[in-house]
PDB file of C-alpha atoms in Angstrom:
ATOM      1  CA  MET A   1      22.632  34.089   9.161  1.00 92.00           C
ATOM      2  CA  LEU A   2      20.458  31.773   7.085  1.00 91.00           C
ATOM      3  CA  PHE A   3      17.402  32.742   9.146  1.00 94.00           C
ATOM      4  CA  PHE A   4      17.929  36.482   8.583  1.00 95.00           C
ATOM      5  CA  ALA A   5      18.784  36.017   4.915  1.00 94.00           C
ATOM      6  CA  LEU A   6      15.604  34.015   4.254  1.00 94.00           C
ATOM      7  CA  ARG A   7      13.476  36.403   6.301  1.00 94.00           C
ATOM      8  CA  ASP A   8      14.731  39.414   4.369  1.00 94.00           C
ATOM      9  CA  LEU A   9      14.682  37.685   0.977  1.00 94.00           C
ATOM     10  CA  ASN A  10      11.063  36.627   1.477  1.00 95.00           C
ATOM     11  CA  ASP A  11       9.846  39.944   2.883  1.00 94.00           C
ATOM     12  CA  ALA A  12       8.948  41.631  -0.419  1.00 91.00           C
ATOM     13  CA  ALA A  13       7.259  38.506  -1.789  1.00 95.00           C
ATOM     14  CA  ASP A  14       5.393  37.976   1.500  1.00 95.00           C
ATOM     15  CA  ASN A  15       4.003  41.520   1.312  1.00 94.00           C
ATOM     16  CA  LEU A  16       2.764  40.893  -2.232  1.00 94.00           C
ATOM     17  CA  LEU A  17       1.264  37.513  -1.287  1.00 96.00           C
ATOM     18  CA  THR A  18      -0.648  39.127   1.583  1.00 96.00           C
ATOM     19  CA  GLU A  19      -2.408  41.400  -0.919  1.00 94.00           C
ATOM     20  CA  PHE A  20      -3.839  38.259  -2.551  1.00 93.00           C
ATOM     21  CA  GLY A  21      -4.614  36.488   0.727  1.00 95.00           C
ATOM     22  CA  TYR A  22      -1.851  33.956   0.068  1.00 96.00           C
ATOM     23  CA  GLY A  23       1.184  32.766   1.975  1.00 95.00           C
ATOM     24  CA  ARG A  24       4.554  31.140   1.349  1.00 95.00           C
ATOM     25  CA  ALA A  25       3.024  27.744   0.587  1.00 95.00           C
ATOM     26  CA  HIS A  26       1.199  29.349  -2.344  1.00 97.00           C
ATOM     27  CA  HIS A  27       4.458  30.964  -3.459  1.00 97.00           C
ATOM     28  CA  ARG A  28       6.314  27.640  -3.359  1.00 96.00           C
ATOM     29  CA  THR A  29       3.510  25.970  -5.323  1.00 97.00           C
ATOM     30  CA  LEU A  30       3.503  28.660  -8.013  1.00 97.00           C
ATOM     31  CA  HIS A  31       7.310  28.566  -8.173  1.00 96.00           C
ATOM     32  CA  TRP A  32       7.537  24.841  -8.863  1.00 95.00           C
ATOM     33  CA  ILE A  33       4.662  24.741 -11.332  1.00 96.00           C
ATOM     34  CA  ALA A  34       6.329  27.620 -13.200  1.00 96.00           C
ATOM     35  CA  ARG A  35       9.632  25.724 -13.316  1.00 90.00           C
ATOM     36  CA  LYS A  36       8.026  22.605 -14.763  1.00 90.00           C
ATOM     37  CA  PRO A  37       4.732  23.161 -16.606  1.00 93.00           C
ATOM     38  CA  GLY A  38       2.764  19.912 -16.709  1.00 94.00           C
ATOM     39  CA  LEU A  39       4.041  18.961 -13.259  1.00 93.00           C
ATOM     40  CA  LYS A  40       2.167  15.992 -11.816  1.00 93.00           C
ATOM     41  CA  VAL A  41       0.424  16.537  -8.490  1.00 94.00           C
ATOM     42  CA  GLY A  42       2.397  13.599  -7.062  1.00 92.00           C
ATOM     43  CA  GLN A  43       5.670  15.200  -8.114  1.00 92.00           C
ATOM     44  CA  LEU A  44       4.662  18.478  -6.497  1.00 95.00           C
ATOM     45  CA  LEU A  45       3.788  16.644  -3.271  1.00 94.00           C
ATOM     46  CA  SER A  46       7.220  15.049  -3.305  1.00 91.00           C
ATOM     47  CA  ILE A  47       9.053  18.315  -4.002  1.00 92.00           C
ATOM     48  CA  LEU A  48       7.199  20.251  -1.311  1.00 93.00           C
ATOM     49  CA  GLY A  49       7.296  17.387   1.186  1.00 91.00           C
ATOM     50  CA  ILE A  50       3.704  17.945   2.280  1.00 92.00           C
ATOM     51  CA  THR A  51       0.539  15.852   2.520  1.00 92.00           C
ATOM     52  CA  LYS A  52      -2.216  15.723  -0.089  1.00 93.00           C
ATOM     53  CA  GLN A  53      -4.507  17.449   2.386  1.00 94.00           C
ATOM     54  CA  SER A  54      -2.071  20.344   2.824  1.00 93.00           C
ATOM     55  CA  LEU A  55      -1.592  20.683  -0.929  1.00 94.00           C
ATOM     56  CA  THR A  56      -5.358  20.699  -1.467  1.00 94.00           C
ATOM     57  CA  ARG A  57      -5.691  23.665   0.911  1.00 95.00           C
ATOM     58  CA  VAL A  58      -3.052  25.549  -1.091  1.00 95.00           C
ATOM     59  CA  LEU A  59      -3.823  24.398  -4.629  1.00 96.00           C
ATOM     60  CA  GLY A  60      -7.621  24.686  -4.384  1.00 95.00           C
ATOM     61  CA  PRO A  61      -7.729  28.502  -4.149  1.00 96.00           C
ATOM     62  CA  LEU A  62      -5.036  28.864  -6.828  1.00 97.00           C
ATOM     63  CA  ILE A  63      -7.155  26.795  -9.222  1.00 97.00           C
ATOM     64  CA  ARG A  64     -10.489  28.418  -8.275  1.00 97.00           C
ATOM     65  CA  GLN A  65      -9.060  31.919  -8.642  1.00 97.00           C
ATOM     66  CA  GLY A  66      -7.561  31.146 -12.037  1.00 97.00           C
ATOM     67  CA  TYR A  67      -3.817  31.025 -11.301  1.00 98.00           C
ATOM     68  CA  VAL A  68      -3.329  27.292 -11.899  1.00 98.00           C
ATOM     69  CA  ALA A  69      -4.942  24.962 -14.432  1.00 97.00           C
ATOM     70  CA  GLN A  70      -5.038  21.202 -14.133  1.00 94.00           C
ATOM     71  CA  SER A  71      -5.550  18.673 -16.882  1.00 91.00           C
ATOM     72  CA  PRO A  72      -5.558  14.884 -17.041  1.00 84.00           C
ATOM     73  CA  GLY A  73      -2.382  13.049 -18.036  1.00 75.00           C
ATOM     74  CA  GLN A  74      -2.118  11.815 -21.615  1.00 80.00           C
ATOM     75  CA  SER A  75      -1.098   8.235 -20.824  1.00 78.00           C
ATOM     76  CA  ASP A  76      -2.881   8.011 -17.473  1.00 75.00           C
ATOM     77  CA  ARG A  77      -6.089  10.060 -17.267  1.00 76.00           C
ATOM     78  CA  ARG A  78      -6.050   9.762 -13.460  1.00 79.00           C
ATOM     79  CA  GLN A  79      -2.954  11.938 -13.280  1.00 81.00           C
ATOM     80  CA  ARG A  80      -3.470  15.646 -12.768  1.00 89.00           C
ATOM     81  CA  LEU A  81      -0.969  17.827 -14.601  1.00 94.00           C
ATOM     82  CA  LEU A  82      -0.506  21.375 -13.334  1.00 97.00           C
ATOM     83  CA  THR A  83       0.347  24.471 -15.328  1.00 97.00           C
ATOM     84  CA  LEU A  84       0.163  28.164 -14.592  1.00 98.00           C
ATOM     85  CA  THR A  85      -2.456  30.185 -16.410  1.00 98.00           C
ATOM     86  CA  GLU A  86      -1.527  33.541 -17.880  1.00 97.00           C
ATOM     87  CA  LYS A  87      -2.707  35.095 -14.611  1.00 97.00           C
ATOM     88  CA  GLY A  88      -0.547  32.622 -12.673  1.00 97.00           C
ATOM     89  CA  VAL A  89       2.514  33.352 -14.791  1.00 97.00           C
ATOM     90  CA  GLU A  90       2.047  37.061 -14.112  1.00 97.00           C
ATOM     91  CA  LEU A  91       1.772  36.558 -10.334  1.00 97.00           C
ATOM     92  CA  GLU A  92       4.751  34.201 -10.198  1.00 97.00           C
ATOM     93  CA  ARG A  93       6.811  36.693 -12.216  1.00 96.00           C
ATOM     94  CA  LYS A  94       5.911  39.506  -9.794  1.00 95.00           C
ATOM     95  CA  LEU A  95       6.934  37.328  -6.850  1.00 96.00           C
ATOM     96  CA  PHE A  96      10.227  36.444  -8.532  1.00 95.00           C
ATOM     97  CA  GLU A  97      10.950  40.072  -9.380  1.00 94.00           C
ATOM     98  CA  ALA A  98      10.269  41.015  -5.746  1.00 91.00           C
ATOM     99  CA  GLN A  99      13.225  38.814  -4.770  1.00 94.00           C
ATOM    100  CA  ARG A 100      15.432  39.154  -7.847  1.00 94.00           C
ATOM    101  CA  GLU A 101      17.076  42.478  -7.022  1.00 91.00           C
ATOM    102  CA  ARG A 102      18.087  41.361  -3.532  1.00 92.00           C
ATOM    103  CA  LEU A 103      19.612  38.189  -4.976  1.00 94.00           C
ATOM    104  CA  LEU A 104      21.459  40.032  -7.754  1.00 95.00           C
ATOM    105  CA  SER A 105      22.819  42.576  -5.296  1.00 94.00           C
ATOM    106  CA  ALA A 106      24.071  39.840  -2.975  1.00 95.00           C
ATOM    107  CA  TYR A 107      25.644  37.914  -5.882  1.00 95.00           C
ATOM    108  CA  ARG A 108      27.415  41.047  -7.147  1.00 96.00           C
ATOM    109  CA  GLU A 109      28.696  41.866  -3.668  1.00 96.00           C
ATOM    110  CA  ALA A 110      29.998  38.332  -3.103  1.00 96.00           C
ATOM    111  CA  GLY A 111      31.516  37.747  -6.558  1.00 96.00           C
ATOM    112  CA  GLY A 112      31.499  34.691  -8.807  1.00 94.00           C
ATOM    113  CA  PRO A 113      33.695  32.310  -6.792  1.00 96.00           C
ATOM    114  CA  ALA A 114      31.706  33.020  -3.610  1.00 96.00           C
ATOM    115  CA  VAL A 115      28.420  32.448  -5.416  1.00 95.00           C
ATOM    116  CA  GLU A 116      29.666  29.092  -6.691  1.00 95.00           C
ATOM    117  CA  GLY A 117      30.798  28.221  -3.169  1.00 96.00           C
ATOM    118  CA  PHE A 118      27.374  29.183  -1.834  1.00 95.00           C
ATOM    119  CA  ARG A 119      25.725  26.900  -4.409  1.00 93.00           C
ATOM    120  CA  ARG A 120      27.898  24.057  -3.120  1.00 94.00           C
ATOM    121  CA  VAL A 121      26.897  24.843   0.476  1.00 95.00           C
ATOM    122  CA  LEU A 122      23.208  24.848  -0.478  1.00 94.00           C
ATOM    123  CA  ARG A 123      23.670  21.536  -2.282  1.00 94.00           C
ATOM    124  CA  GLY A 124      25.349  20.145   0.837  1.00 95.00           C
ATOM    125  CA  LEU A 125      22.306  21.153   2.902  1.00 95.00           C
ATOM    126  CA  THR A 126      19.954  19.421   0.456  1.00 94.00           C
ATOM    127  CA  LEU A 127      18.958  15.766   0.866  1.00 94.00           C
ATOM    128  CA  GLN A 128      19.565  13.391  -2.054  1.00 94.00           C
ATOM    129  CA  GLN A 129      15.969  13.535  -3.329  1.00 90.00           C
ATOM    130  CA  GLY A 130      16.238  17.309  -3.749  1.00 90.00           C
ATOM    131  CA  ARG A 131      19.682  17.037  -5.320  1.00 93.00           C
ATOM    132  CA  ASP A 132      18.344  14.549  -7.871  1.00 91.00           C
ATOM    133  CA  TYR A 133      15.448  16.825  -8.732  1.00 86.00           C
ATOM    134  CA  ILE A 134      17.721  19.859  -9.122  1.00 88.00           C
ATOM    135  CA  ASP A 135      20.142  17.855 -11.273  1.00 90.00           C
ATOM    136  CA  ASN A 136      17.276  16.769 -13.543  1.00 86.00           C
ATOM    137  CA  LEU A 137      16.013  20.345 -13.867  1.00 82.00           C
ATOM    138  CA  GLU A 138      19.484  21.631 -14.716  1.00 84.00           C
ATOM    139  CA  ALA A 139      20.041  18.858 -17.272  1.00 86.00           C
ATOM    140  CA  HIS A 140      16.694  19.667 -18.892  1.00 78.00           C
ATOM    141  CA  ARG A 141      17.518  23.393 -18.896  1.00 77.00           C
ATOM    142  CA  ALA A 142      20.870  22.704 -20.594  1.00 80.00           C
ATOM    143  CA  LYS A 143      19.090  20.786 -23.391  1.00 78.00           C
ATOM    144  CA  THR A 144      16.308  23.361 -23.926  1.00 69.00           C
ATOM    145  CA  PRO A 145      17.201  26.219 -26.279  1.00 64.00           C
ATOM    146  CA  ARG A 146      16.526  29.696 -24.900  1.00 56.00           C
ATOM    147  CA  LEU A 147      14.093  31.948 -26.752  1.00 54.00           C
ATOM    148  CA  GLY A 148      15.664  34.863 -28.562  1.00 48.00           C
ATOM    149  CA  GLY A 149      19.123  33.509 -28.833  1.00 44.00           C
TER     150      GLY A 149
END
């Protein structure tokens, strides 16, 4: 079931990525940079679980084509901090929207308790490093006030 769900969830985004000559690795990179602007390259490597060489093949075109900007770290100038450009934000938003309706429909069909149960199942499938990262993101999100209310 997980195979078919992921295949169908990714289909719309994959079609959009193809128009740009990109693949799922580009999508994952854009997704994580969008979730944490100023993300260090080392952190992104850890999240994605890929080599520097693999990330270079993905990140290089995103930077050259103006979707991602990199800047040196403030305390350590050797660090490279990644943020999405306006163009990158727009592409990431389109990719998210391509998947959003399918997710919302599935959540509505399942109902709140099932969705919470599914979150627990996903957490159970995730290794501790990923759990820690997700926990940190959620804690940060809880502390950050939302715009407009």
